[in-house]
Coordinates of C-alpha atoms in Angstrom, one line a residue:
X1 CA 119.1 73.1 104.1
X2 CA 117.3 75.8 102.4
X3 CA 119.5 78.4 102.3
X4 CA 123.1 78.1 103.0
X5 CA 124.2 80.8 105.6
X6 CA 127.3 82.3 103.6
X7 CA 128.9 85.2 102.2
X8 CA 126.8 85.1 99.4
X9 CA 123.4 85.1 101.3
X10 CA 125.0 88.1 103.4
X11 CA 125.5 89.8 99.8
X12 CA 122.0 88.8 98.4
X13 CA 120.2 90.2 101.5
X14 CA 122.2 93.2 101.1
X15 CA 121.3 94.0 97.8
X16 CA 117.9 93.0 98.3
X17 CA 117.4 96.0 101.2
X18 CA 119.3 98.6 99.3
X19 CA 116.8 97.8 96.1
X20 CA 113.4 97.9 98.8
X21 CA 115.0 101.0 99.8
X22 CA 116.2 102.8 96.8
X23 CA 112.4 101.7 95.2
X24 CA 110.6 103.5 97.9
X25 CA 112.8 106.3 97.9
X26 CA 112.3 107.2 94.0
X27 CA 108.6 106.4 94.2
X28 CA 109.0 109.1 97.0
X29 CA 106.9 106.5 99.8
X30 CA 108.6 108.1 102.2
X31 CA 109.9 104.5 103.9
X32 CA 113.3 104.0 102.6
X33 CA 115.0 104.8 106.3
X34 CA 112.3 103.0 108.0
X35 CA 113.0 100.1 105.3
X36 CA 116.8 100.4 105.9
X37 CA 116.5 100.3 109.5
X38 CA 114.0 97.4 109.4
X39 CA 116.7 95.0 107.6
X40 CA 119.5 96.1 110.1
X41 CA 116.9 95.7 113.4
X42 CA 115.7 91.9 112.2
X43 CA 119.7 90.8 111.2
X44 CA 120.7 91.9 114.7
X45 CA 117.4 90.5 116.7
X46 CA 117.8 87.7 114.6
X47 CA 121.2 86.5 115.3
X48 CA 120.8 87.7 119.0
X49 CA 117.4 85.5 119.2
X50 CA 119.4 82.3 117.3
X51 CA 122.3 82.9 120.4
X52 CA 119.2 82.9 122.8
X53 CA 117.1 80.4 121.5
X54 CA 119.1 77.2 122.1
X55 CA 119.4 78.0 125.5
X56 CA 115.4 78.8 125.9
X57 CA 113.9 76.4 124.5
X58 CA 115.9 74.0 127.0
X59 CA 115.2 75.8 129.7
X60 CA 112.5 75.3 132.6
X61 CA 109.0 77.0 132.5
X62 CA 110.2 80.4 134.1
X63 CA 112.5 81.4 131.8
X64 CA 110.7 79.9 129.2
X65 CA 107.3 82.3 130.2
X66 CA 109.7 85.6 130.2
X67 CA 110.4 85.1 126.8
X68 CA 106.8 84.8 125.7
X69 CA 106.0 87.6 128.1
X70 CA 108.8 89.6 126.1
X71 CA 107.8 89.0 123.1
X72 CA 103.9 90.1 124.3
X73 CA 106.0 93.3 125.5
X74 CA 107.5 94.0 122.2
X75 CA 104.3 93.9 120.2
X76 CA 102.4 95.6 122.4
X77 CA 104.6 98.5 122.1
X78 CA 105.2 98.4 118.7
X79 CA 101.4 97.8 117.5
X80 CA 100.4 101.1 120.0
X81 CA 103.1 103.1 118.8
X82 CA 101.8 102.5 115.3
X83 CA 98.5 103.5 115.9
X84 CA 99.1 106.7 117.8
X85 CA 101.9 108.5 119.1
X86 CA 99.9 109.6 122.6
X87 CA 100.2 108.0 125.6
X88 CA 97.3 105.7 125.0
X89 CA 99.3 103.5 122.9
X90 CA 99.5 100.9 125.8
X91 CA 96.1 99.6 125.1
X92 CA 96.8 98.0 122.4
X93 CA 97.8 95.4 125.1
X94 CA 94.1 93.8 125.2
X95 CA 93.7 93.4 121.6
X96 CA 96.9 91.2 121.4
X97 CA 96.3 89.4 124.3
X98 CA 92.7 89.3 124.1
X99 CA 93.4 87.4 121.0
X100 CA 96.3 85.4 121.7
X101 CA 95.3 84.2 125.4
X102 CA 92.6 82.6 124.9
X103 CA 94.0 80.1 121.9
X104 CA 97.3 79.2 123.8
X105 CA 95.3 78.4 126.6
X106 CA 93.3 75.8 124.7
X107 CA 96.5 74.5 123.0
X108 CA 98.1 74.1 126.6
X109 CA 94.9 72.7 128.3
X110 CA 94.6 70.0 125.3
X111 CA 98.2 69.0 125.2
X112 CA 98.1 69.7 121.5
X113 CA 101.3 72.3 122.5
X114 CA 103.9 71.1 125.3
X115 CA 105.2 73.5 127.6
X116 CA 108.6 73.1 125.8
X117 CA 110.1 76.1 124.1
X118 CA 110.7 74.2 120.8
X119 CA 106.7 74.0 120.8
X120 CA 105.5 76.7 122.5
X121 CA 107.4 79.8 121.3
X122 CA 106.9 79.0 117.9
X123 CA 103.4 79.2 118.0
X124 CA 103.4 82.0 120.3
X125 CA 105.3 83.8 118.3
X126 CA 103.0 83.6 115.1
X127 CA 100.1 83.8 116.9
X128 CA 101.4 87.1 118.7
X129 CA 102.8 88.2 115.3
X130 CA 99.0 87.7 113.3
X131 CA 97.5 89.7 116.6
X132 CA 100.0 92.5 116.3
X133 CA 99.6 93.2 112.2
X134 CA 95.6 92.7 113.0
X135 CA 95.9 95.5 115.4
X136 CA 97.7 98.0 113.3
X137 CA 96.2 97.5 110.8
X138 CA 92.4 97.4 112.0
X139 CA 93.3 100.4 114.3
X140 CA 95.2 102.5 112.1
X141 CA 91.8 102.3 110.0
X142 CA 89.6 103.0 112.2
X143 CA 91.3 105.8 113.4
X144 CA 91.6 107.5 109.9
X145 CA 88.3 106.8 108.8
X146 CA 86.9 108.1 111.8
X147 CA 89.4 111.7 110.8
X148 CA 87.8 111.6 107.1
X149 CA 84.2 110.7 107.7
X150 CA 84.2 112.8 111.2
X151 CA 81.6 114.9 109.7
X152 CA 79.2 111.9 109.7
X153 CA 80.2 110.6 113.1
X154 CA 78.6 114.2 114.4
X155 CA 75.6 113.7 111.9
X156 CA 75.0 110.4 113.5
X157 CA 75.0 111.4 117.4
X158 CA 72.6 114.5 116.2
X159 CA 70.3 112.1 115.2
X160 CA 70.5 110.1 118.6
X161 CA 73.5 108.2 118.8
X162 CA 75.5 107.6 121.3
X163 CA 79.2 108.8 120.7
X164 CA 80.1 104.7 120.8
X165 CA 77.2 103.7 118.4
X166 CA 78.0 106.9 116.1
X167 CA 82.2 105.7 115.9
X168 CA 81.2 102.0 115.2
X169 CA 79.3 102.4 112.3
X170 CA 81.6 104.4 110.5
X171 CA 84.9 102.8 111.9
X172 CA 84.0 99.2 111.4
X173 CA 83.9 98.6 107.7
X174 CA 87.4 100.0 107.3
X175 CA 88.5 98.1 110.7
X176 CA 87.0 95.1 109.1
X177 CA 89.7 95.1 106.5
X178 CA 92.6 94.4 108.8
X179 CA 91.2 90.4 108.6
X180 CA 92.1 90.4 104.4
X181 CA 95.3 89.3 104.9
X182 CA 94.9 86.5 106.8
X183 CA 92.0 85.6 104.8
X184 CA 93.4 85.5 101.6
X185 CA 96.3 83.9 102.7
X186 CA 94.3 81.3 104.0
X187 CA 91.6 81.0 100.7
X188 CA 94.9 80.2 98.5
X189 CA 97.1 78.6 100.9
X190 CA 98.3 75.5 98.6
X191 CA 97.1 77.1 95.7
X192 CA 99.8 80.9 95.9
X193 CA 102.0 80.1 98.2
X194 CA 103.3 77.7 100.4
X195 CA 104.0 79.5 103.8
X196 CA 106.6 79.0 106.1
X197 CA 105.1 76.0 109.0
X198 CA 104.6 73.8 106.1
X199 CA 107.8 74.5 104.2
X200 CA 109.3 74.1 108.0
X201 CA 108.0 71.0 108.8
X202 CA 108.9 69.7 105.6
X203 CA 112.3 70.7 105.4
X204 CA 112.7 68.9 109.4
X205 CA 111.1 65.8 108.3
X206 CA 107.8 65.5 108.9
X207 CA 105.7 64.0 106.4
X208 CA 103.5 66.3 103.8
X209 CA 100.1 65.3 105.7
X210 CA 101.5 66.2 109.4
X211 CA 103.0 69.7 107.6
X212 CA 99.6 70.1 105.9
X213 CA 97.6 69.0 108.9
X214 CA 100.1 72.2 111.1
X215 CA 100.1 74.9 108.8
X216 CA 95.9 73.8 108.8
X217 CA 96.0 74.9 112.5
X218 CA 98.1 78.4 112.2
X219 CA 96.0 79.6 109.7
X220 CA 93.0 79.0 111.5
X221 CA 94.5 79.7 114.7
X222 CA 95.7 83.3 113.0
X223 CA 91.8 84.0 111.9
X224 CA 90.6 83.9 115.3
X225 CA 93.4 85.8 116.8
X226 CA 92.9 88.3 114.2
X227 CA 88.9 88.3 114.5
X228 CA 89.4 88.7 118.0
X229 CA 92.3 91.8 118.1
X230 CA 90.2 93.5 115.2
X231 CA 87.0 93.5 117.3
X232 CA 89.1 94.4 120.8
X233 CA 90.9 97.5 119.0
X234 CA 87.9 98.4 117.2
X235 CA 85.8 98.8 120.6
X236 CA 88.8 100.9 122.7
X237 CA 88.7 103.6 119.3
X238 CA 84.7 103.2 119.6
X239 CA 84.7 104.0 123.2
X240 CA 87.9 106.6 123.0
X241 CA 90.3 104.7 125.2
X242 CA 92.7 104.5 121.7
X243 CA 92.7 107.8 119.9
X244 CA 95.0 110.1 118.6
X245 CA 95.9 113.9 119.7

């Protein structure tokens, strides 16, 4: 076992928050509540979800699907509610699934996943997780940039643009960087770090070349769920459907 679930950890994890905390407060970030409140959200979801688990990923297919569909719910409302506060928010549904359909799909249709909940809400879940920080990220930008630089998006329709053409080419370098993450992450995978499906896999057993060969497929898997949610968000700010007041 990695980590032995004890007092101690409970103390370490404390201390760890109060530090994240207490640093962004005296750099005055401005995220030391939203920090605290973070680390008190995941230890209750996450001892609610390890209650909940056992039982789903036992289960049949129906209750099985509502937990996916719940946790599709939860980043939807999260990623829109990140991006604006307006009541478009609930857009940033097609980015997430736009990315995330199409790649469980293919899993599911190629038997690479079962529809078992050990299997499939795993993967979900990461793939659901990469489309949701995509999102924020590549719409938050896109949205700012097209506040700083709005001065050139009016230049460019002047000149015969349409408002769609005029947003894209200013928005879409800064939406383009939402897919650094998952890049680097990818380009030094083995090299930086070793992230959690291999260290997983590992610690359950499996040998280094099937834990190699699966955290292999969630990176790549994660690139084109990102590629896809960064284009998707980047067209509904483009066309106006995701905007802020």
């Amino acid at each position: 076992m990695l980590l032995p679930v004890n007092i101690t950890l409970g103390v370490v994890l404390a201390l760890l928050l109060a530090a994240a905390a207490s640093v962004a407060a005296l750099a005055s970030l401005g995220r030391s509540r939203e920090i605290l409140l973070a680390g008190l959200r995941a230890a209750v979801q996450l001892g609610a979800v390890s209650l909940l688990i056992g039982w789903v990923v036992r289960s049949l297919p129906p209750p099985l699907l509502a937990f996916v569909a719940l946790m599709y719910a939860v980043a939807v409302r999260t990623a829109g509610r990140r991006i604006t506060r307006n009541r478009t928010w609930w857009w940033a549904f097609l980015p997430i699934g736009a990315g995330v359909a199409p790649v469980v799909a293919l899993l599911l249709l190629t038997g690479l996943v079962p529809v078992r909940g050990i299997a499939l809400i795993p993967v979900t879940g990461i793939l659901i997780g990469g489309a949701l920080t995509a999102t924020v990220l590549g719409g938050r930008r896109a949205l700012d940039e097209l506040t700083t630089r709005r001065g050139e998006v009016e230049a460019g329709m002047a000149l015969g643009l349409l408002d769609r053409d005029a947003r894209l080419e200013i928005a879409r370098p800064a939406a383009a960087d939402a897919l650094l993450p998952g890049l680097d992450q990818t380009r030094t995978v083995g090299l930086v770090t070793l992230p959690g499906a291999f260290v997983g896999m590992l610690l359950g057993g499996a040998s280094p070349v099937q834990a190699g060969a699966v955290q292999l497929f969630v990176l790549v898997a994660l690139m084109a769920v990102q590629a896809v949610a960064v284009t998707t968000v980047l067209e509904l700010v483009a066309r106006g459907r995701l905007h802020r007041d």
